[in-house]
Each structure stands twice: as C-alpha cells, then as structure tokens.
PDB file of N, CA and C in Angstrom:
ATOM      1  N   UNK A   1       0.843  -1.176   0.000  1.00  0.00           N
ATOM      2  CA  UNK A   1       0.000   0.000   0.000  1.00  0.00           C
ATOM      3  C   UNK A   1       0.879   1.227   0.000  1.00  0.00           C
ATOM      4  N   UNK A   2       0.718   2.060  -0.984  1.00  0.00           N
ATOM      5  CA  UNK A   2       1.483   3.302  -1.057  1.00  0.00           C
ATOM      6  C   UNK A   2       0.569   4.474  -0.748  1.00  0.00           C
ATOM      7  N   UNK A   3       1.059   5.390   0.049  1.00  0.00           N
ATOM      8  CA  UNK A   3       0.282   6.552   0.455  1.00  0.00           C
ATOM      9  C   UNK A   3       0.870   7.788  -0.195  1.00  0.00           C
ATOM     10  N   UNK A   4       0.049   8.523  -0.908  1.00  0.00           N
ATOM     11  CA  UNK A   4       0.479   9.783  -1.498  1.00  0.00           C
ATOM     12  C   UNK A   4       0.369  10.862  -0.423  1.00  0.00           C
ATOM     13  N   UNK A   5       1.494  11.252   0.159  1.00  0.00           N
ATOM     14  CA  UNK A   5       1.488  12.200   1.268  1.00  0.00           C
ATOM     15  C   UNK A   5       0.977  13.581   0.885  1.00  0.00           C
ATOM     16  N   UNK A   6       1.102  13.932  -0.366  1.00  0.00           N
ATOM     17  CA  UNK A   6       0.644  15.257  -0.793  1.00  0.00           C
ATOM     18  C   UNK A   6      -0.876  15.367  -0.786  1.00  0.00           C
ATOM     19  N   UNK A   7      -1.583  14.265  -1.027  1.00  0.00           N
ATOM     20  CA  UNK A   7      -3.044  14.300  -1.056  1.00  0.00           C
ATOM     21  C   UNK A   7      -3.669  13.600   0.154  1.00  0.00           C
ATOM     22  N   UNK A   8      -2.853  13.194   1.091  1.00  0.00           N
ATOM     23  CA  UNK A   8      -3.352  12.466   2.259  1.00  0.00           C
ATOM     24  C   UNK A   8      -3.991  13.410   3.276  1.00  0.00           C
ATOM     25  N   UNK A   9      -5.100  12.985   3.906  1.00  0.00           N
ATOM     26  CA  UNK A   9      -5.696  13.794   4.970  1.00  0.00           C
ATOM     27  C   UNK A   9      -4.964  13.609   6.302  1.00  0.00           C
ATOM     28  N   UNK A  10      -3.973  12.695   6.341  1.00  0.00           N
ATOM     29  CA  UNK A  10      -3.254  12.398   7.569  1.00  0.00           C
ATOM     30  C   UNK A  10      -2.030  13.288   7.723  1.00  0.00           C
ATOM     31  N   UNK A  11      -1.690  13.578   8.953  1.00  0.00           N
ATOM     32  CA  UNK A  11      -0.510  14.383   9.274  1.00  0.00           C
ATOM     33  C   UNK A  11       0.436  13.516  10.086  1.00  0.00           C
ATOM     34  N   UNK A  12       1.658  13.367   9.617  1.00  0.00           N
ATOM     35  CA  UNK A  12       2.643  12.585  10.350  1.00  0.00           C
ATOM     36  C   UNK A  12       3.088  13.369  11.570  1.00  0.00           C
ATOM     37  N   UNK A  13       2.888  12.786  12.754  1.00  0.00           N
ATOM     38  CA  UNK A  13       3.220  13.455  14.006  1.00  0.00           C
ATOM     39  C   UNK A  13       4.416  12.826  14.709  1.00  0.00           C
ATOM     40  N   UNK A  14       5.053  11.873  14.081  1.00  0.00           N
ATOM     41  CA  UNK A  14       6.196  11.216  14.696  1.00  0.00           C
ATOM     42  C   UNK A  14       5.785   9.966  15.449  1.00  0.00           C
ATOM     43  N   UNK A  15       6.717   9.406  16.185  1.00  0.00           N
ATOM     44  CA  UNK A  15       6.490   8.178  16.938  1.00  0.00           C
ATOM     45  C   UNK A  15       5.687   8.497  18.189  1.00  0.00           C
ATOM     46  N   UNK A  16       4.574   7.795  18.394  1.00  0.00           N
ATOM     47  CA  UNK A  16       3.732   8.002  19.571  1.00  0.00           C
ATOM     48  C   UNK A  16       4.249   7.181  20.748  1.00  0.00           C
ATOM     49  N   UNK A  17       4.665   5.950  20.487  1.00  0.00           N
ATOM     50  CA  UNK A  17       5.235   5.085  21.514  1.00  0.00           C
ATOM     51  C   UNK A  17       5.896   3.911  20.836  1.00  0.00           C
ATOM     52  N   UNK A  18       6.720   3.194  21.584  1.00  0.00           N
ATOM     53  CA  UNK A  18       7.364   1.999  21.075  1.00  0.00           C
ATOM     54  C   UNK A  18       6.724   0.789  21.745  1.00  0.00           C
ATOM     55  N   UNK A  19       6.590  -0.277  20.988  1.00  0.00           N
ATOM     56  CA  UNK A  19       5.958  -1.500  21.468  1.00  0.00           C
ATOM     57  C   UNK A  19       7.031  -2.564  21.661  1.00  0.00           C
ATOM     58  N   UNK A  20       6.910  -3.296  22.786  1.00  0.00           N
ATOM     59  CA  UNK A  20       7.870  -4.338  23.102  1.00  0.00           C
ATOM     60  C   UNK A  20       7.141  -5.645  23.407  1.00  0.00           C
ATOM     61  N   UNK A  21       7.779  -6.755  23.082  1.00  0.00           N
ATOM     62  CA  UNK A  21       7.261  -8.061  23.493  1.00  0.00           C
ATOM     63  C   UNK A  21       7.696  -8.300  24.931  1.00  0.00           C
ATOM     64  N   UNK A  22       7.188  -9.348  25.545  1.00  0.00           N
ATOM     65  CA  UNK A  22       7.588  -9.647  26.922  1.00  0.00           C
ATOM     66  C   UNK A  22       9.076  -9.989  27.000  1.00  0.00           C
ATOM     67  N   UNK A  23       9.653 -10.472  25.913  1.00  0.00           N
ATOM     68  CA  UNK A  23      11.071 -10.828  25.882  1.00  0.00           C
ATOM     69  C   UNK A  23      11.989  -9.618  25.756  1.00  0.00           C
ATOM     70  N   UNK A  24      11.462  -8.515  25.204  1.00  0.00           N
ATOM     71  CA  UNK A  24      12.324  -7.360  24.946  1.00  0.00           C
ATOM     72  C   UNK A  24      11.934  -6.104  25.720  1.00  0.00           C
ATOM     73  N   UNK A  25      10.956  -6.211  26.600  1.00  0.00           N
ATOM     74  CA  UNK A  25      10.462  -5.034  27.320  1.00  0.00           C
ATOM     75  C   UNK A  25      11.473  -4.548  28.353  1.00  0.00           C
ATOM     76  N   UNK A  26      11.781  -3.253  28.346  1.00  0.00           N
ATOM     77  CA  UNK A  26      12.644  -2.725  29.390  1.00  0.00           C
ATOM     78  C   UNK A  26      11.930  -2.724  30.743  1.00  0.00           C
ATOM     79  N   UNK A  27      12.668  -2.575  31.806  1.00  0.00           N
ATOM     80  CA  UNK A  27      12.120  -2.634  33.167  1.00  0.00           C
ATOM     81  C   UNK A  27      10.949  -1.665  33.350  1.00  0.00           C
ATOM     82  N   UNK A  28      11.045  -0.454  32.832  1.00  0.00           N
ATOM     83  CA  UNK A  28      10.026   0.583  33.042  1.00  0.00           C
ATOM     84  C   UNK A  28       8.845   0.488  32.073  1.00  0.00           C
ATOM     85  N   UNK A  29       8.814  -0.522  31.213  1.00  0.00           N
ATOM     86  CA  UNK A  29       7.732  -0.658  30.231  1.00  0.00           C
ATOM     87  C   UNK A  29       6.393  -0.920  30.928  1.00  0.00           C
ATOM     88  N   UNK A  30       5.338  -0.417  30.322  1.00  0.00           N
ATOM     89  CA  UNK A  30       3.980  -0.535  30.866  1.00  0.00           C
ATOM     90  C   UNK A  30       3.233  -1.630  30.105  1.00  0.00           C
ATOM     91  N   UNK A  31       2.641  -2.605  30.815  1.00  0.00           N
ATOM     92  CA  UNK A  31       1.874  -3.641  30.122  1.00  0.00           C
ATOM     93  C   UNK A  31       0.544  -3.093  29.594  1.00  0.00           C
ATOM     94  N   UNK A  32       0.216  -3.446  28.367  1.00  0.00           N
ATOM     95  CA  UNK A  32      -1.045  -3.060  27.740  1.00  0.00           C
ATOM     96  C   UNK A  32      -1.895  -4.321  27.630  1.00  0.00           C
ATOM     97  N   UNK A  33      -3.021  -4.327  28.324  1.00  0.00           N
ATOM     98  CA  UNK A  33      -3.915  -5.492  28.314  1.00  0.00           C
ATOM     99  C   UNK A  33      -4.962  -5.356  27.221  1.00  0.00           C
ATOM    100  N   UNK A  34      -5.386  -6.504  26.702  1.00  0.00           N
ATOM    101  CA  UNK A  34      -6.331  -6.511  25.586  1.00  0.00           C
ATOM    102  C   UNK A  34      -7.512  -7.415  25.899  1.00  0.00           C
ATOM    103  N   UNK A  35      -8.696  -6.926  25.550  1.00  0.00           N
ATOM    104  CA  UNK A  35      -9.939  -7.689  25.670  1.00  0.00           C
ATOM    105  C   UNK A  35     -10.582  -7.776  24.289  1.00  0.00           C
ATOM    106  N   UNK A  36     -11.301  -8.860  24.058  1.00  0.00           N
ATOM    107  CA  UNK A  36     -11.959  -9.072  22.766  1.00  0.00           C
ATOM    108  C   UNK A  36     -13.455  -9.266  22.974  1.00  0.00           C
ATOM    109  N   UNK A  37     -14.247  -8.564  22.180  1.00  0.00           N
ATOM    110  CA  UNK A  37     -15.703  -8.701  22.195  1.00  0.00           C
ATOM    111  C   UNK A  37     -16.114  -9.509  20.965  1.00  0.00           C
ATOM    112  N   UNK A  38     -16.428 -10.800  21.138  1.00  0.00           N
ATOM    113  CA  UNK A  38     -16.778 -11.635  19.987  1.00  0.00           C
ATOM    114  C   UNK A  38     -18.097 -11.236  19.328  1.00  0.00           C
ATOM    115  N   UNK A  39     -18.964 -10.570  20.060  1.00  0.00           N
ATOM    116  CA  UNK A  39     -20.245 -10.146  19.492  1.00  0.00           C
ATOM    117  C   UNK A  39     -20.057  -9.085  18.421  1.00  0.00           C
ATOM    118  N   UNK A  40     -19.203  -8.107  18.698  1.00  0.00           N
ATOM    119  CA  UNK A  40     -18.984  -6.998  17.755  1.00  0.00           C
ATOM    120  C   UNK A  40     -17.642  -7.059  17.039  1.00  0.00           C
ATOM    121  N   UNK A  41     -16.859  -8.112  17.330  1.00  0.00           N
ATOM    122  CA  UNK A  41     -15.551  -8.288  16.715  1.00  0.00           C
ATOM    123  C   UNK A  41     -14.666  -7.048  16.918  1.00  0.00           C
ATOM    124  N   UNK A  42     -14.594  -6.577  18.166  1.00  0.00           N
ATOM    125  CA  UNK A  42     -13.779  -5.402  18.491  1.00  0.00           C
ATOM    126  C   UNK A  42     -12.862  -5.704  19.671  1.00  0.00           C
ATOM    127  N   UNK A  43     -11.858  -4.857  19.835  1.00  0.00           N
ATOM    128  CA  UNK A  43     -10.916  -4.995  20.940  1.00  0.00           C
ATOM    129  C   UNK A  43     -10.948  -3.746  21.815  1.00  0.00           C
ATOM    130  N   UNK A  44     -10.572  -3.952  23.066  1.00  0.00           N
ATOM    131  CA  UNK A  44     -10.445  -2.864  24.034  1.00  0.00           C
ATOM    132  C   UNK A  44      -9.081  -3.019  24.686  1.00  0.00           C
ATOM    133  N   UNK A  45      -8.329  -1.922  24.763  1.00  0.00           N
ATOM    134  CA  UNK A  45      -6.988  -1.939  25.333  1.00  0.00           C
ATOM    135  C   UNK A  45      -6.926  -0.994  26.530  1.00  0.00           C
ATOM    136  N   UNK A  46      -6.137  -1.374  27.540  1.00  0.00           N
ATOM    137  CA  UNK A  46      -5.920  -0.478  28.674  1.00  0.00           C
ATOM    138  C   UNK A  46      -4.553  -0.726  29.297  1.00  0.00           C
ATOM    139  N   UNK A  47      -3.989   0.341  29.831  1.00  0.00           N
ATOM    140  CA  UNK A  47      -2.736   0.254  30.575  1.00  0.00           C
ATOM    141  C   UNK A  47      -2.969   0.610  32.036  1.00  0.00           C
ATOM    142  N   UNK A  48      -4.203   0.931  32.387  1.00  0.00           N
ATOM    143  CA  UNK A  48      -4.563   1.383  33.719  1.00  0.00           C
ATOM    144  C   UNK A  48      -5.030   0.202  34.571  1.00  0.00           C
ATOM    145  N   UNK A  49      -4.343  -0.045  35.705  1.00  0.00           N
ATOM    146  CA  UNK A  49      -4.657  -1.206  36.548  1.00  0.00           C
ATOM    147  C   UNK A  49      -6.073  -1.144  37.114  1.00  0.00           C
ATOM    148  N   UNK A  50      -6.522   0.036  37.527  1.00  0.00           N
ATOM    149  CA  UNK A  50      -7.875   0.167  38.075  1.00  0.00           C
ATOM    150  C   UNK A  50      -8.922  -0.087  36.989  1.00  0.00           C
ATOM    151  N   UNK A  51      -8.694   0.470  35.822  1.00  0.00           N
ATOM    152  CA  UNK A  51      -9.607   0.262  34.700  1.00  0.00           C
ATOM    153  C   UNK A  51      -9.636  -1.217  34.306  1.00  0.00           C
ATOM    154  N   UNK A  52      -8.491  -1.868  34.343  1.00  0.00           N
ATOM    155  CA  UNK A  52      -8.400  -3.292  34.033  1.00  0.00           C
ATOM    156  C   UNK A  52      -9.260  -4.114  34.993  1.00  0.00           C
ATOM    157  N   UNK A  53      -9.180  -3.816  36.259  1.00  0.00           N
ATOM    158  CA  UNK A  53      -9.971  -4.518  37.271  1.00  0.00           C
ATOM    159  C   UNK A  53     -11.470  -4.299  37.067  1.00  0.00           C
ATOM    160  N   UNK A  54     -11.844  -3.067  36.798  1.00  0.00           N
ATOM    161  CA  UNK A  54     -13.252  -2.733  36.558  1.00  0.00           C
ATOM    162  C   UNK A  54     -13.765  -3.445  35.308  1.00  0.00           C
ATOM    163  N   UNK A  55     -12.963  -3.427  34.244  1.00  0.00           N
ATOM    164  CA  UNK A  55     -13.378  -4.050  32.976  1.00  0.00           C
ATOM    165  C   UNK A  55     -13.593  -5.550  33.145  1.00  0.00           C
ATOM    166  N   UNK A  56     -12.697  -6.189  33.890  1.00  0.00           N
ATOM    167  CA  UNK A  56     -12.811  -7.643  34.102  1.00  0.00           C
ATOM    168  C   UNK A  56     -14.111  -8.015  34.801  1.00  0.00           C
ATOM    169  N   UNK A  57     -14.546  -7.188  35.755  1.00  0.00           N
ATOM    170  CA  UNK A  57     -15.768  -7.520  36.499  1.00  0.00           C
ATOM    171  C   UNK A  57     -17.040  -7.005  35.834  1.00  0.00           C
ATOM    172  N   UNK A  58     -16.948  -5.911  35.110  1.00  0.00           N
ATOM    173  CA  UNK A  58     -18.157  -5.307  34.530  1.00  0.00           C
ATOM    174  C   UNK A  58     -18.466  -5.763  33.104  1.00  0.00           C
ATOM    175  N   UNK A  59     -17.508  -6.405  32.441  1.00  0.00           N
ATOM    176  CA  UNK A  59     -17.706  -6.835  31.053  1.00  0.00           C
ATOM    177  C   UNK A  59     -17.400  -8.326  30.908  1.00  0.00           C
ATOM    178  N   UNK A  60     -18.165  -9.197  31.568  1.00  0.00           N
ATOM    179  CA  UNK A  60     -17.838 -10.635  31.532  1.00  0.00           C
ATOM    180  C   UNK A  60     -17.954 -11.278  30.147  1.00  0.00           C
ATOM    181  N   UNK A  61     -18.697 -10.645  29.256  1.00  0.00           N
ATOM    182  CA  UNK A  61     -18.839 -11.203  27.907  1.00  0.00           C
ATOM    183  C   UNK A  61     -17.597 -10.974  27.042  1.00  0.00           C
ATOM    184  N   UNK A  62     -16.738 -10.057  27.464  1.00  0.00           N
ATOM    185  CA  UNK A  62     -15.490  -9.806  26.740  1.00  0.00           C
ATOM    186  C   UNK A  62     -14.450 -10.832  27.168  1.00  0.00           C
ATOM    187  N   UNK A  63     -13.634 -11.296  26.226  1.00  0.00           N
ATOM    188  CA  UNK A  63     -12.595 -12.283  26.502  1.00  0.00           C
ATOM    189  C   UNK A  63     -11.314 -11.551  26.891  1.00  0.00           C
ATOM    190  N   UNK A  64     -10.809 -11.872  28.069  1.00  0.00           N
ATOM    191  CA  UNK A  64      -9.551 -11.280  28.561  1.00  0.00           C
ATOM    192  C   UNK A  64      -8.400 -11.994  27.865  1.00  0.00           C
ATOM    193  N   UNK A  65      -7.725 -11.304  26.979  1.00  0.00           N
ATOM    194  CA  UNK A  65      -6.619 -11.908  26.218  1.00  0.00           C
ATOM    195  C   UNK A  65      -5.267 -11.667  26.875  1.00  0.00           C
ATOM    196  N   UNK A  66      -5.272 -11.034  28.046  1.00  0.00           N
ATOM    197  CA  UNK A  66      -4.015 -10.814  28.760  1.00  0.00           C
ATOM    198  C   UNK A  66      -3.225  -9.648  28.207  1.00  0.00           C
ATOM    199  N   UNK A  67      -1.926  -9.670  28.428  1.00  0.00           N
ATOM    200  CA  UNK A  67      -1.051  -8.589  27.974  1.00  0.00           C
ATOM    201  C   UNK A  67      -0.802  -8.745  26.480  1.00  0.00           C
ATOM    202  N   UNK A  68      -1.110  -7.687  25.746  1.00  0.00           N
ATOM    203  CA  UNK A  68      -0.921  -7.693  24.295  1.00  0.00           C
ATOM    204  C   UNK A  68       0.511  -7.313  23.950  1.00  0.00           C
ATOM    205  N   UNK A  69       1.037  -6.313  24.660  1.00  0.00           N
ATOM    206  CA  UNK A  69       2.394  -5.831  24.456  1.00  0.00           C
ATOM    207  C   UNK A  69       2.766  -4.922  25.612  1.00  0.00           C
ATOM    208  N   UNK A  70       3.985  -4.430  25.578  1.00  0.00           N
ATOM    209  CA  UNK A  70       4.464  -3.455  26.563  1.00  0.00           C
ATOM    210  C   UNK A  70       4.808  -2.176  25.820  1.00  0.00           C
ATOM    211  N   UNK A  71       4.520  -1.055  26.451  1.00  0.00           N
ATOM    212  CA  UNK A  71       4.808   0.250  25.840  1.00  0.00           C
ATOM    213  C   UNK A  71       5.715   1.045  26.754  1.00  0.00           C
TER     214      UNK A  71
END
C-alpha cells in the first residue's frame, strides 16, 4: 500500500510510543492489556490497573486476552 502524502488527509506526528514483546520489554515498560468482544468483533486496550480490574468484572462477555504488548 502506497500513500500519497501530498493528497493524504493524515498528518505525520512522529512516533507516539514503542511496542515491546515480553522478551524485549525494558524494566520501566507498561503492560497493555487486551480484551476481545466476539459479538462486535472489536478490541479494548488499557494500561490502567484500576480500569483493568473494573473491565474484568463489569464486562464478563469480553474475553480477557491478557497482555498484548508493553509500551
């Protein structure tokens, strides 16, 4: 896929964050957890421990896929 930057509605803002696997994550990396909703075929991501706890109890129909990556 080639993107014509001159006619693109997108603006390149640089690197937002770097993603690491569990094997390459530095000590200070933040785990990003992922949930899957099979009904709507969508995902939900969070790095917030409190939000993670709330999501696990309030959205039982979503599948907890664990840590997706580290940022």
